């Protein structure tokens, strides 16, 4: 399979100064990976590990205090060859967005304007992107609502009349109305209850199956990834520490951090003691020397204090950044 | 006369630390004067809690099922529309000021979002001090050393040290730590019952189990009972002893957690259990997305509120609200089990 997005040595930091003291938050710290066409990639990690920043850079949304220091993000979109999104001018970026690359941000169920009907919100949005007359647009909208199993009455509702799950569906419908090739979703199911979570996961799965697009799904909840993603990237303190296929990550996690994450998941029918990862994540503005997980790691060795482990490929589709698995 | 003395004496012995909800209902008004409708957020709830033997009781259900409203009623934040809330054989609405204060000390909340619980401009420890001075058992009010001792013991209980917390503001803590602090604050008045409303849903997945384990510890080591409100049945199964599943204001299935979650009987409980995203990749199930439905309409159904989504629905479900049937060690509110009752 060909890669759709390839990221090379990406370094993106927040730089600010408080009372003359310069503070550098290393949110994305030397990250390299490929996202293949027609796959669902899940990015998992704790809050504050740089997941959302990574997504923003992937989409080319780089605004101060965020700055890209090194690396590139290449889109391979077939006919035009590779596009480096970080060196593209604003106008061309806007052309790509929503029609080729689409973004469902965190808390997107709260994006709907409370004093406009859903139909109007869609119309405003579509008009700004494409030249459509009212009839064409209505047809497009009805089709999309039908696809996403939303009752057509939603069009004439205001956002407060809809439940959280419905608003999330409307937001997904809005983001994918032009059937983009790449869909990026940031925590699409947090703040929803289990029934709605399942619905949204099924819905995204259906969109993926019908439209054959590439999805990047960010969530701190591994059980969502187990039901959705083809591959999982585990992120810790601004770095990707493990990449693998979902089955492999769950059955044979290599990195100690991944092992903790997997073993702490509660299951119905299992009352044995589940432990969380001990300690707390390091501050991204003041990373310790060496491996950033070593303070919480039960297997920490001398070398972990001195050197930072690189992401190494163990098999053709399983990579890990840990000295335990070196050589 | 003798009988009267016996009654009073008897009640004092047997009803200590007992919380009873009798036919508790809460109505909310929706809309303006002309188009006013009512939503029955909580409807005829009967529950009994005996805090002498510590327990963890889970209230589960999707959003809009009335679980948080029920918590607010018990905490005295909202007033019941009809029915009675009885603590130590006294209705909490008729309590005098001192008695009510005593009740509120015994029933303490832990809220959902730890980031919003604390004022960002105040140090976290100042909350603990205020609570200790106002509600802790201090001999002379305002005595700082005693307050500090209370704060220290309670920080110990949640696994934090005084030095870690002293002089820090909320933004300097992680979500898990803040939730621990929130629990420490709730423990200061030495309550019998903690009401935790979705305490882990805003906490990061990697730290979630440490908070859940803490609740287990509080029950086992310090004898605090907990009402755990959640939609996450996996953690509910992990910690709780009893469970009640709510749907649109009513409890539709209630019993031992082992019974109810291993073999749910009500179609809605079954839906909830199926919806859990099991962390097992090879069991991955490509589901079909269901059609979305409007929430308010379900509240106003005359019969069972689950009719629109239930695959077993019959005519009687649309007309009548089912009674509670006692089947296989739990009560179920569903016509499917009519005539299958066993004696409790």
CSV table of N, CA and C in Angstrom, one decimal, chain A residues 88-239:
chain,number,residue,atom,x,y,z
A,88,UNK,N,3.2,25.2,2.3
A,88,UNK,CA,2.2,25.5,1.3
A,88,UNK,C,1.6,26.9,1.7
A,89,UNK,N,1.2,27.7,0.7
A,89,UNK,CA,0.6,29.0,1.1
A,89,UNK,C,-0.8,28.8,1.6
A,90,UNK,N,-1.3,29.8,2.4
A,90,UNK,CA,-2.6,29.7,3.1
A,90,UNK,C,-3.7,29.3,2.1
A,91,UNK,N,-3.7,30.0,1.0
A,91,UNK,CA,-4.8,29.8,0.0
A,91,UNK,C,-5.0,28.4,-0.4
A,92,UNK,N,-3.8,27.8,-0.8
A,92,UNK,CA,-3.8,26.4,-1.3
A,92,UNK,C,-4.2,25.4,-0.1
A,93,UNK,N,-3.8,25.8,1.1
A,93,UNK,CA,-4.1,25.0,2.2
A,93,UNK,C,-5.7,24.9,2.4
A,94,UNK,N,-6.3,26.1,2.2
A,94,UNK,CA,-7.7,26.2,2.4
A,94,UNK,C,-8.4,25.4,1.3
A,95,UNK,N,-7.8,25.3,0.1
A,95,UNK,CA,-8.5,24.5,-0.9
A,95,UNK,C,-8.4,23.0,-0.6
A,96,UNK,N,-7.4,22.6,0.1
A,96,UNK,CA,-7.3,21.2,0.4
A,96,UNK,C,-8.2,20.9,1.6
A,97,UNK,N,-8.3,21.8,2.5
A,97,UNK,CA,-9.1,21.5,3.7
A,97,UNK,C,-10.6,21.3,3.4
A,98,UNK,N,-11.2,20.3,4.1
A,98,UNK,CA,-12.6,19.9,3.9
A,98,UNK,C,-12.8,19.1,2.7
A,99,UNK,N,-12.1,19.4,1.6
A,99,UNK,CA,-12.4,18.6,0.4
A,99,UNK,C,-11.5,17.5,0.2
A,100,UNK,N,-10.3,17.6,0.7
A,100,UNK,CA,-9.3,16.5,0.6
A,100,UNK,C,-9.0,16.0,2.0
A,101,UNK,N,-8.7,16.9,2.9
A,101,UNK,CA,-8.4,16.6,4.3
A,101,UNK,C,-9.4,17.2,5.2
A,102,UNK,N,-10.0,16.4,6.1
A,102,UNK,CA,-11.0,16.9,6.9
A,102,UNK,C,-10.7,16.7,8.4
A,103,UNK,N,-11.2,17.6,9.2
A,103,UNK,CA,-10.8,17.5,10.6
A,103,UNK,C,-12.0,17.6,11.5
A,104,UNK,N,-12.1,16.6,12.4
A,104,UNK,CA,-13.2,16.6,13.4
A,104,UNK,C,-12.5,16.9,14.7
A,105,UNK,N,-12.5,18.2,15.2
A,105,UNK,CA,-11.8,18.5,16.4
A,105,UNK,C,-12.4,18.0,17.6
A,106,UNK,N,-11.7,18.1,18.7
A,106,UNK,CA,-12.2,17.7,20.0
A,106,UNK,C,-13.3,18.6,20.4
A,107,UNK,N,-14.3,18.0,21.0
A,107,UNK,CA,-15.5,18.8,21.5
A,107,UNK,C,-16.3,19.3,20.3
A,108,UNK,N,-16.2,18.6,19.2
A,108,UNK,CA,-16.8,19.2,18.0
A,108,UNK,C,-18.4,19.3,18.1
A,109,UNK,N,-18.9,18.6,19.1
A,109,UNK,CA,-20.4,18.7,19.2
A,109,UNK,C,-20.8,20.0,19.7
A,110,UNK,N,-19.8,20.9,20.1
A,110,UNK,CA,-20.2,22.2,20.5
A,110,UNK,C,-19.9,23.3,19.5
A,111,UNK,N,-19.7,22.9,18.3
A,111,UNK,CA,-19.4,23.9,17.3
A,111,UNK,C,-20.6,24.5,16.7
A,112,UNK,N,-21.8,23.9,16.8
A,112,UNK,CA,-22.9,24.4,16.1
A,112,UNK,C,-23.5,25.7,16.7
A,113,UNK,N,-23.7,26.6,15.8
A,113,UNK,CA,-24.2,27.9,16.2
A,113,UNK,C,-25.6,27.7,16.9
A,114,UNK,N,-25.8,28.2,18.1
A,114,UNK,CA,-27.1,27.9,18.8
A,114,UNK,C,-28.3,28.6,18.2
A,115,UNK,N,-28.0,29.7,17.5
A,115,UNK,CA,-29.2,30.5,17.0
A,115,UNK,C,-29.4,30.3,15.5
A,116,UNK,N,-28.8,29.3,14.9
A,116,UNK,CA,-29.0,29.1,13.5
A,116,UNK,C,-29.5,27.6,13.4
A,117,UNK,N,-30.4,27.4,12.4
A,117,UNK,CA,-30.9,26.0,12.2
A,117,UNK,C,-29.8,25.2,11.5
A,118,UNK,N,-29.8,23.9,11.8
A,118,UNK,CA,-28.8,23.0,11.3
A,118,UNK,C,-28.6,23.2,9.8
A,119,UNK,N,-29.7,23.3,9.1
A,119,UNK,CA,-29.7,23.5,7.6
A,119,UNK,C,-28.9,24.7,7.2
A,120,UNK,N,-29.1,25.8,7.9
A,120,UNK,CA,-28.4,27.1,7.6
A,120,UNK,C,-26.9,26.9,7.8
A,121,UNK,N,-26.6,26.2,8.9
A,121,UNK,CA,-25.1,26.0,9.2
A,121,UNK,C,-24.5,25.2,8.1
A,122,UNK,N,-25.2,24.2,7.6
A,122,UNK,CA,-24.6,23.4,6.5
A,122,UNK,C,-24.5,24.3,5.2
A,123,UNK,N,-25.5,25.1,5.0
A,123,UNK,CA,-25.5,25.9,3.8
A,123,UNK,C,-24.4,26.9,3.8
A,124,UNK,N,-24.2,27.6,5.0
A,124,UNK,CA,-23.1,28.6,5.1
A,124,UNK,C,-21.8,27.9,4.8
A,125,UNK,N,-21.6,26.7,5.4
A,125,UNK,CA,-20.4,26.0,5.2
A,125,UNK,C,-20.2,25.6,3.8
A,126,UNK,N,-21.2,25.0,3.2
A,126,UNK,CA,-21.0,24.5,1.8
A,126,UNK,C,-20.8,25.7,0.8
A,127,UNK,N,-21.4,26.8,1.1
A,127,UNK,CA,-21.3,27.9,0.2
A,127,UNK,C,-19.9,28.5,0.1
A,128,UNK,N,-19.3,28.4,1.3
A,128,UNK,CA,-17.9,29.0,1.4
A,128,UNK,C,-16.9,28.1,0.7
A,129,UNK,N,-17.3,26.9,0.4
A,129,UNK,CA,-16.3,25.9,-0.2
A,129,UNK,C,-16.6,25.7,-1.7
A,130,UNK,N,-17.8,25.6,-2.1
A,130,UNK,CA,-18.1,25.2,-3.4
A,130,UNK,C,-19.3,26.0,-4.0
A,131,UNK,N,-19.3,26.2,-5.3
A,131,UNK,CA,-20.4,26.9,-5.9
A,131,UNK,C,-21.6,26.0,-6.2
A,132,UNK,N,-22.5,26.0,-5.3
A,132,UNK,CA,-23.7,25.1,-5.4
A,132,UNK,C,-24.9,25.9,-5.4
A,133,UNK,N,-25.9,25.6,-6.2
A,133,UNK,CA,-27.2,26.3,-6.0
A,133,UNK,C,-28.0,25.6,-4.9
A,134,UNK,N,-29.1,26.2,-4.5
A,134,UNK,CA,-29.8,25.7,-3.4
A,134,UNK,C,-30.3,24.3,-3.6
A,135,UNK,N,-30.7,23.9,-4.8
A,135,UNK,CA,-31.3,22.6,-5.1
A,135,UNK,C,-30.2,21.5,-4.9
A,136,UNK,N,-29.1,21.8,-5.6
A,136,UNK,CA,-28.0,20.8,-5.5
A,136,UNK,C,-27.5,20.6,-4.1
A,137,UNK,N,-27.5,21.7,-3.4
A,137,UNK,CA,-27.1,21.6,-2.0
A,137,UNK,C,-28.0,20.8,-1.1
A,138,UNK,N,-29.3,21.1,-1.3
A,138,UNK,CA,-30.3,20.3,-0.5
A,138,UNK,C,-30.2,18.8,-0.8
A,139,UNK,N,-30.0,18.5,-2.1
A,139,UNK,CA,-29.8,17.1,-2.5
A,139,UNK,C,-28.6,16.5,-1.8
A,140,UNK,N,-27.5,17.2,-1.8
A,140,UNK,CA,-26.3,16.8,-1.1
A,140,UNK,C,-26.5,16.5,0.3
A,141,UNK,N,-27.2,17.5,1.0
A,141,UNK,CA,-27.4,17.4,2.4
A,141,UNK,C,-28.3,16.3,2.8
A,142,UNK,N,-29.4,16.1,2.0
A,142,UNK,CA,-30.3,15.0,2.3
A,142,UNK,C,-29.6,13.7,2.2
A,143,UNK,N,-28.7,13.5,1.2
A,143,UNK,CA,-28.0,12.3,0.9
A,143,UNK,C,-27.1,12.0,2.1
A,144,UNK,N,-26.4,13.1,2.6
A,144,UNK,CA,-25.4,12.9,3.7
A,144,UNK,C,-26.1,12.5,5.0
A,145,UNK,N,-27.2,13.2,5.2
A,145,UNK,CA,-28.0,12.9,6.5
A,145,UNK,C,-28.5,11.4,6.4
A,146,UNK,N,-28.9,11.0,5.2
A,146,UNK,CA,-29.4,9.7,5.0
A,146,UNK,C,-28.2,8.7,5.3
A,147,UNK,N,-27.1,9.0,4.8
A,147,UNK,CA,-25.9,8.1,4.9
A,147,UNK,C,-25.5,8.0,6.4
A,148,UNK,N,-25.7,9.1,7.2
A,148,UNK,CA,-25.3,9.0,8.6
A,148,UNK,C,-26.4,8.7,9.5
A,149,UNK,N,-27.5,8.2,8.9
A,149,UNK,CA,-28.7,7.7,9.7
A,149,UNK,C,-29.3,8.8,10.6
A,150,UNK,N,-29.3,10.0,10.1
A,150,UNK,CA,-29.9,11.0,10.9
A,150,UNK,C,-31.3,11.3,10.3
A,151,UNK,N,-32.3,11.5,11.2
A,151,UNK,CA,-33.6,11.8,10.7
A,151,UNK,C,-33.6,13.1,9.9
A,152,UNK,N,-34.3,13.3,8.8
A,152,UNK,CA,-34.3,14.5,8.0
A,152,UNK,C,-34.8,15.7,8.8
A,153,UNK,N,-35.6,15.4,9.9
A,153,UNK,CA,-36.1,16.6,10.7
A,153,UNK,C,-35.0,17.4,11.3
A,154,UNK,N,-33.8,16.7,11.4
A,154,UNK,CA,-32.7,17.4,12.1
A,154,UNK,C,-32.4,18.8,11.4
A,155,UNK,N,-32.6,18.8,10.0
A,155,UNK,CA,-32.3,20.0,9.3
A,155,UNK,C,-33.0,21.3,9.9
A,156,UNK,N,-34.2,21.1,10.3
A,156,UNK,CA,-35.0,22.2,10.8
A,156,UNK,C,-34.9,22.4,12.3
A,157,UNK,N,-33.9,21.7,13.0
A,157,UNK,CA,-33.8,21.9,14.4
A,157,UNK,C,-32.7,22.8,14.7
A,158,UNK,N,-32.7,23.3,16.0
A,158,UNK,CA,-31.6,24.1,16.5
A,158,UNK,C,-30.7,23.1,17.3
A,159,UNK,N,-29.5,23.5,17.6
A,159,UNK,CA,-28.6,22.5,18.2
A,159,UNK,C,-29.0,22.1,19.6
A,160,UNK,N,-29.7,23.0,20.3
A,160,UNK,CA,-30.0,22.6,21.7
A,160,UNK,C,-31.1,21.5,21.7
A,161,UNK,N,-31.8,21.3,20.6
A,161,UNK,CA,-32.9,20.3,20.6
A,161,UNK,C,-32.3,18.9,20.3
A,162,UNK,N,-31.0,18.8,20.1
A,162,UNK,CA,-30.4,17.5,19.8
A,162,UNK,C,-29.6,17.1,21.0
A,163,UNK,N,-29.5,15.8,21.1
A,163,UNK,CA,-28.7,15.2,22.2
A,163,UNK,C,-27.2,15.3,21.8
A,164,UNK,N,-26.3,15.0,22.8
A,164,UNK,CA,-24.9,15.1,22.5
A,164,UNK,C,-24.5,14.2,21.3
A,165,UNK,N,-25.0,13.0,21.3
A,165,UNK,CA,-24.6,12.0,20.3
A,165,UNK,C,-25.1,12.5,18.9
A,166,UNK,N,-26.3,13.1,18.9
A,166,UNK,CA,-26.8,13.6,17.6
A,166,UNK,C,-26.0,14.8,17.1
A,167,UNK,N,-25.6,15.7,18.0
A,167,UNK,CA,-24.8,16.8,17.6
A,167,UNK,C,-23.4,16.3,17.1
A,168,UNK,N,-22.9,15.3,17.7
A,168,UNK,CA,-21.6,14.8,17.2
A,168,UNK,C,-21.8,14.2,15.8
A,169,UNK,N,-22.9,13.5,15.6
A,169,UNK,CA,-23.2,13.0,14.2
A,169,UNK,C,-23.3,14.2,13.2
A,170,UNK,N,-24.0,15.2,13.6
A,170,UNK,CA,-24.1,16.4,12.7
A,170,UNK,C,-22.8,17.0,12.4
A,171,UNK,N,-21.9,17.1,13.5
A,171,UNK,CA,-20.6,17.6,13.2
A,171,UNK,C,-19.8,16.7,12.3
A,172,UNK,N,-19.9,15.4,12.4
A,172,UNK,CA,-19.2,14.5,11.5
A,172,UNK,C,-19.8,14.6,10.1
A,173,UNK,N,-21.1,14.8,10.0
A,173,UNK,CA,-21.7,15.0,8.7
A,173,UNK,C,-21.2,16.2,8.0
A,174,UNK,N,-21.0,17.3,8.8
A,174,UNK,CA,-20.5,18.6,8.3
A,174,UNK,C,-19.1,18.4,7.8
A,175,UNK,N,-18.3,17.7,8.6
A,175,UNK,CA,-16.9,17.6,8.3
A,175,UNK,C,-16.7,16.7,7.0
A,176,UNK,N,-17.6,15.8,6.8
A,176,UNK,CA,-17.3,14.8,5.7
A,176,UNK,C,-18.3,15.0,4.6
A,177,UNK,N,-18.9,16.2,4.5
A,177,UNK,CA,-19.9,16.3,3.4
A,177,UNK,C,-19.4,16.2,2.0
A,178,UNK,N,-18.1,16.6,1.8
A,178,UNK,CA,-17.5,16.5,0.5
A,178,UNK,C,-16.7,15.2,0.3
A,179,UNK,N,-16.9,14.3,1.2
A,179,UNK,CA,-16.3,13.0,1.1
A,179,UNK,C,-14.8,13.1,0.9
A,180,UNK,N,-14.1,13.7,1.9
A,180,UNK,CA,-12.6,13.9,1.8
A,180,UNK,C,-11.9,12.5,1.8
A,181,UNK,N,-10.7,12.6,1.3
A,181,UNK,CA,-9.8,11.4,1.3
A,181,UNK,C,-9.2,11.0,2.6
A,182,UNK,N,-8.9,12.1,3.4
A,182,UNK,CA,-8.3,11.9,4.7
A,182,UNK,C,-9.2,12.5,5.8
A,183,UNK,N,-9.6,11.7,6.8
A,183,UNK,CA,-10.4,12.3,7.9
A,183,UNK,C,-9.6,12.1,9.1
A,184,UNK,N,-9.4,13.3,9.8
A,184,UNK,CA,-8.7,13.3,11.1
A,184,UNK,C,-9.6,13.6,12.2
A,185,UNK,N,-9.7,12.7,13.2
A,185,UNK,CA,-10.7,12.9,14.3
A,185,UNK,C,-10.0,12.9,15.6
A,186,UNK,N,-10.2,14.0,16.4
A,186,UNK,CA,-9.5,14.1,17.7
A,186,UNK,C,-10.6,13.8,18.8
A,187,UNK,N,-10.3,12.8,19.5
A,187,UNK,CA,-11.2,12.3,20.6
A,187,UNK,C,-12.7,12.4,20.2
A,188,UNK,N,-13.1,11.7,19.2
A,188,UNK,CA,-14.5,11.9,18.7
A,188,UNK,C,-15.5,11.3,19.7
A,189,UNK,N,-15.2,10.5,20.7
A,189,UNK,CA,-16.2,9.9,21.5
A,189,UNK,C,-16.1,10.4,23.0
A,190,UNK,N,-15.1,11.2,23.3
A,190,UNK,CA,-15.1,11.6,24.8
A,190,UNK,C,-16.3,12.5,25.0
A,191,UNK,N,-16.7,12.5,26.3
A,191,UNK,CA,-17.9,13.2,26.7
A,191,UNK,C,-19.2,12.6,26.2
A,192,UNK,N,-19.2,11.4,25.6
A,192,UNK,CA,-20.4,10.8,25.2
A,192,UNK,C,-20.5,9.5,26.0
A,193,UNK,N,-21.8,9.1,26.2
A,193,UNK,CA,-21.9,7.8,27.0
A,193,UNK,C,-21.7,6.6,26.1
A,194,UNK,N,-21.7,5.4,26.8
A,194,UNK,CA,-21.3,4.2,26.1
A,194,UNK,C,-22.1,3.9,24.8
A,195,UNK,N,-23.4,4.1,24.9
A,195,UNK,CA,-24.3,3.8,23.8
A,195,UNK,C,-23.9,4.7,22.6
A,196,UNK,N,-23.8,6.0,22.9
A,196,UNK,CA,-23.4,6.9,21.8
A,196,UNK,C,-22.0,6.7,21.3
A,197,UNK,N,-21.1,6.3,22.2
A,197,UNK,CA,-19.7,6.0,21.8
A,197,UNK,C,-19.8,4.9,20.8
A,198,UNK,N,-20.5,3.8,21.1
A,198,UNK,CA,-20.6,2.7,20.2
A,198,UNK,C,-21.2,3.1,18.8
A,199,UNK,N,-22.2,4.0,18.9
A,199,UNK,CA,-22.8,4.5,17.7
A,199,UNK,C,-21.8,5.3,16.8
A,200,UNK,N,-21.1,6.2,17.4
A,200,UNK,CA,-20.1,7.0,16.7
A,200,UNK,C,-19.0,6.1,16.1
A,201,UNK,N,-18.6,5.1,16.8
A,201,UNK,CA,-17.5,4.2,16.3
A,201,UNK,C,-18.1,3.4,15.1
A,202,UNK,N,-19.3,2.9,15.3
A,202,UNK,CA,-19.9,2.2,14.1
A,202,UNK,C,-20.0,3.1,12.9
A,203,UNK,N,-20.4,4.4,13.2
A,203,UNK,CA,-20.7,5.3,12.1
A,203,UNK,C,-19.4,5.6,11.4
A,204,UNK,N,-18.3,5.9,12.1
A,204,UNK,CA,-17.0,6.2,11.5
A,204,UNK,C,-16.5,5.0,10.7
A,205,UNK,N,-16.8,3.8,11.3
A,205,UNK,CA,-16.4,2.6,10.6
A,205,UNK,C,-17.2,2.4,9.3
A,206,UNK,N,-18.4,2.8,9.3
A,206,UNK,CA,-19.2,2.7,8.1
A,206,UNK,C,-18.7,3.7,7.0
A,207,UNK,N,-18.5,4.9,7.5
A,207,UNK,CA,-18.0,6.0,6.5
A,207,UNK,C,-16.7,5.4,5.9
A,208,UNK,N,-15.8,4.9,6.7
A,208,UNK,CA,-14.5,4.4,6.2
A,208,UNK,C,-14.7,3.3,5.2
A,209,UNK,N,-15.7,2.4,5.5
A,209,UNK,CA,-15.9,1.2,4.6
A,209,UNK,C,-16.5,1.7,3.3
A,210,UNK,N,-17.5,2.6,3.3
A,210,UNK,CA,-18.1,3.0,2.1
A,210,UNK,C,-17.3,4.0,1.3
A,211,UNK,N,-16.5,4.8,1.9
A,211,UNK,CA,-15.8,5.8,1.1
A,211,UNK,C,-14.3,5.6,0.9
A,212,UNK,N,-13.9,4.5,1.5
A,212,UNK,CA,-12.5,4.1,1.4
A,212,UNK,C,-11.5,5.2,1.6
A,213,UNK,N,-11.7,5.9,2.7
A,213,UNK,CA,-10.8,7.0,3.0
A,213,UNK,C,-9.8,6.6,4.1
A,214,UNK,N,-8.8,7.4,4.3
A,214,UNK,CA,-7.8,7.2,5.3
A,214,UNK,C,-8.2,7.9,6.6
A,215,UNK,N,-8.2,7.2,7.8
A,215,UNK,CA,-8.6,7.9,9.0
A,215,UNK,C,-7.5,7.9,10.0
A,216,UNK,N,-7.4,9.1,10.6
A,216,UNK,CA,-6.4,9.2,11.8
A,216,UNK,C,-7.3,9.5,13.0
A,217,UNK,N,-7.2,8.6,14.0
A,217,UNK,CA,-8.1,8.7,15.1
A,217,UNK,C,-7.3,8.9,16.4
A,218,UNK,N,-7.6,10.0,17.1
A,218,UNK,CA,-6.8,10.2,18.3
A,218,UNK,C,-7.7,9.9,19.5
A,219,UNK,N,-7.3,9.1,20.4
A,219,UNK,CA,-8.1,8.9,21.6
A,219,UNK,C,-7.1,8.4,22.7
A,220,UNK,N,-7.4,8.7,24.0
A,220,UNK,CA,-6.6,8.2,25.0
A,220,UNK,C,-7.2,6.8,25.5
A,221,UNK,N,-8.3,6.4,24.9
A,221,UNK,CA,-9.0,5.2,25.4
A,221,UNK,C,-8.7,4.1,24.4
A,222,UNK,N,-7.9,3.1,24.9
A,222,UNK,CA,-7.4,2.0,24.0
A,222,UNK,C,-8.5,1.1,23.6
A,223,UNK,N,-9.6,1.1,24.4
A,223,UNK,CA,-10.7,0.2,23.9
A,223,UNK,C,-11.4,0.7,22.7
A,224,UNK,N,-11.3,2.0,22.4
A,224,UNK,CA,-11.8,2.5,21.2
A,224,UNK,C,-11.0,2.1,20.0
A,225,UNK,N,-9.6,2.2,20.2
A,225,UNK,CA,-8.7,1.7,19.2
A,225,UNK,C,-8.9,0.2,18.9
A,226,UNK,N,-9.1,-0.6,19.9
A,226,UNK,CA,-9.2,-2.0,19.7
A,226,UNK,C,-10.4,-2.3,18.8
A,227,UNK,N,-11.5,-1.5,18.8
A,227,UNK,CA,-12.6,-1.7,18.0
A,227,UNK,C,-12.6,-1.0,16.7
A,228,UNK,N,-11.6,-0.2,16.4
A,228,UNK,CA,-11.7,0.7,15.3
A,228,UNK,C,-10.4,0.6,14.4
A,229,UNK,N,-9.2,0.8,15.1
A,229,UNK,CA,-8.0,1.1,14.3
A,229,UNK,C,-7.4,-0.2,13.7
A,230,UNK,N,-6.7,0.0,12.6
A,230,UNK,CA,-5.9,-1.1,12.0
A,230,UNK,C,-4.5,-1.1,12.6
A,231,UNK,N,-4.0,0.1,12.8
A,231,UNK,CA,-2.7,0.2,13.4
A,231,UNK,C,-2.8,1.2,14.6
A,232,UNK,N,-1.9,1.0,15.6
A,232,UNK,CA,-1.9,1.9,16.7
A,232,UNK,C,-0.5,2.5,16.9
A,233,UNK,N,-0.5,3.8,17.1
A,233,UNK,CA,0.8,4.5,17.4
A,233,UNK,C,0.6,4.9,18.9
A,234,UNK,N,1.6,4.5,19.7
A,234,UNK,CA,1.5,4.9,21.1
A,234,UNK,C,2.5,6.0,21.3
A,235,UNK,N,1.9,7.1,21.9
A,235,UNK,CA,2.7,8.3,22.0
A,235,UNK,C,3.0,8.6,23.5
A,236,UNK,N,4.2,9.0,23.8
A,236,UNK,CA,4.5,9.3,25.2
A,236,UNK,C,5.5,10.5,25.2
A,237,UNK,N,5.1,11.5,25.9
A,237,UNK,CA,6.0,12.7,26.0
A,237,UNK,C,6.5,13.2,24.7
A,238,UNK,N,5.6,13.4,23.7
A,238,UNK,CA,6.1,14.0,22.5
A,238,UNK,C,6.7,13.1,21.5
A,239,UNK,N,6.9,11.8,21.9
A,239,UNK,CA,7.5,10.9,21.0
A,239,UNK,C,6.6,9.7,20.7
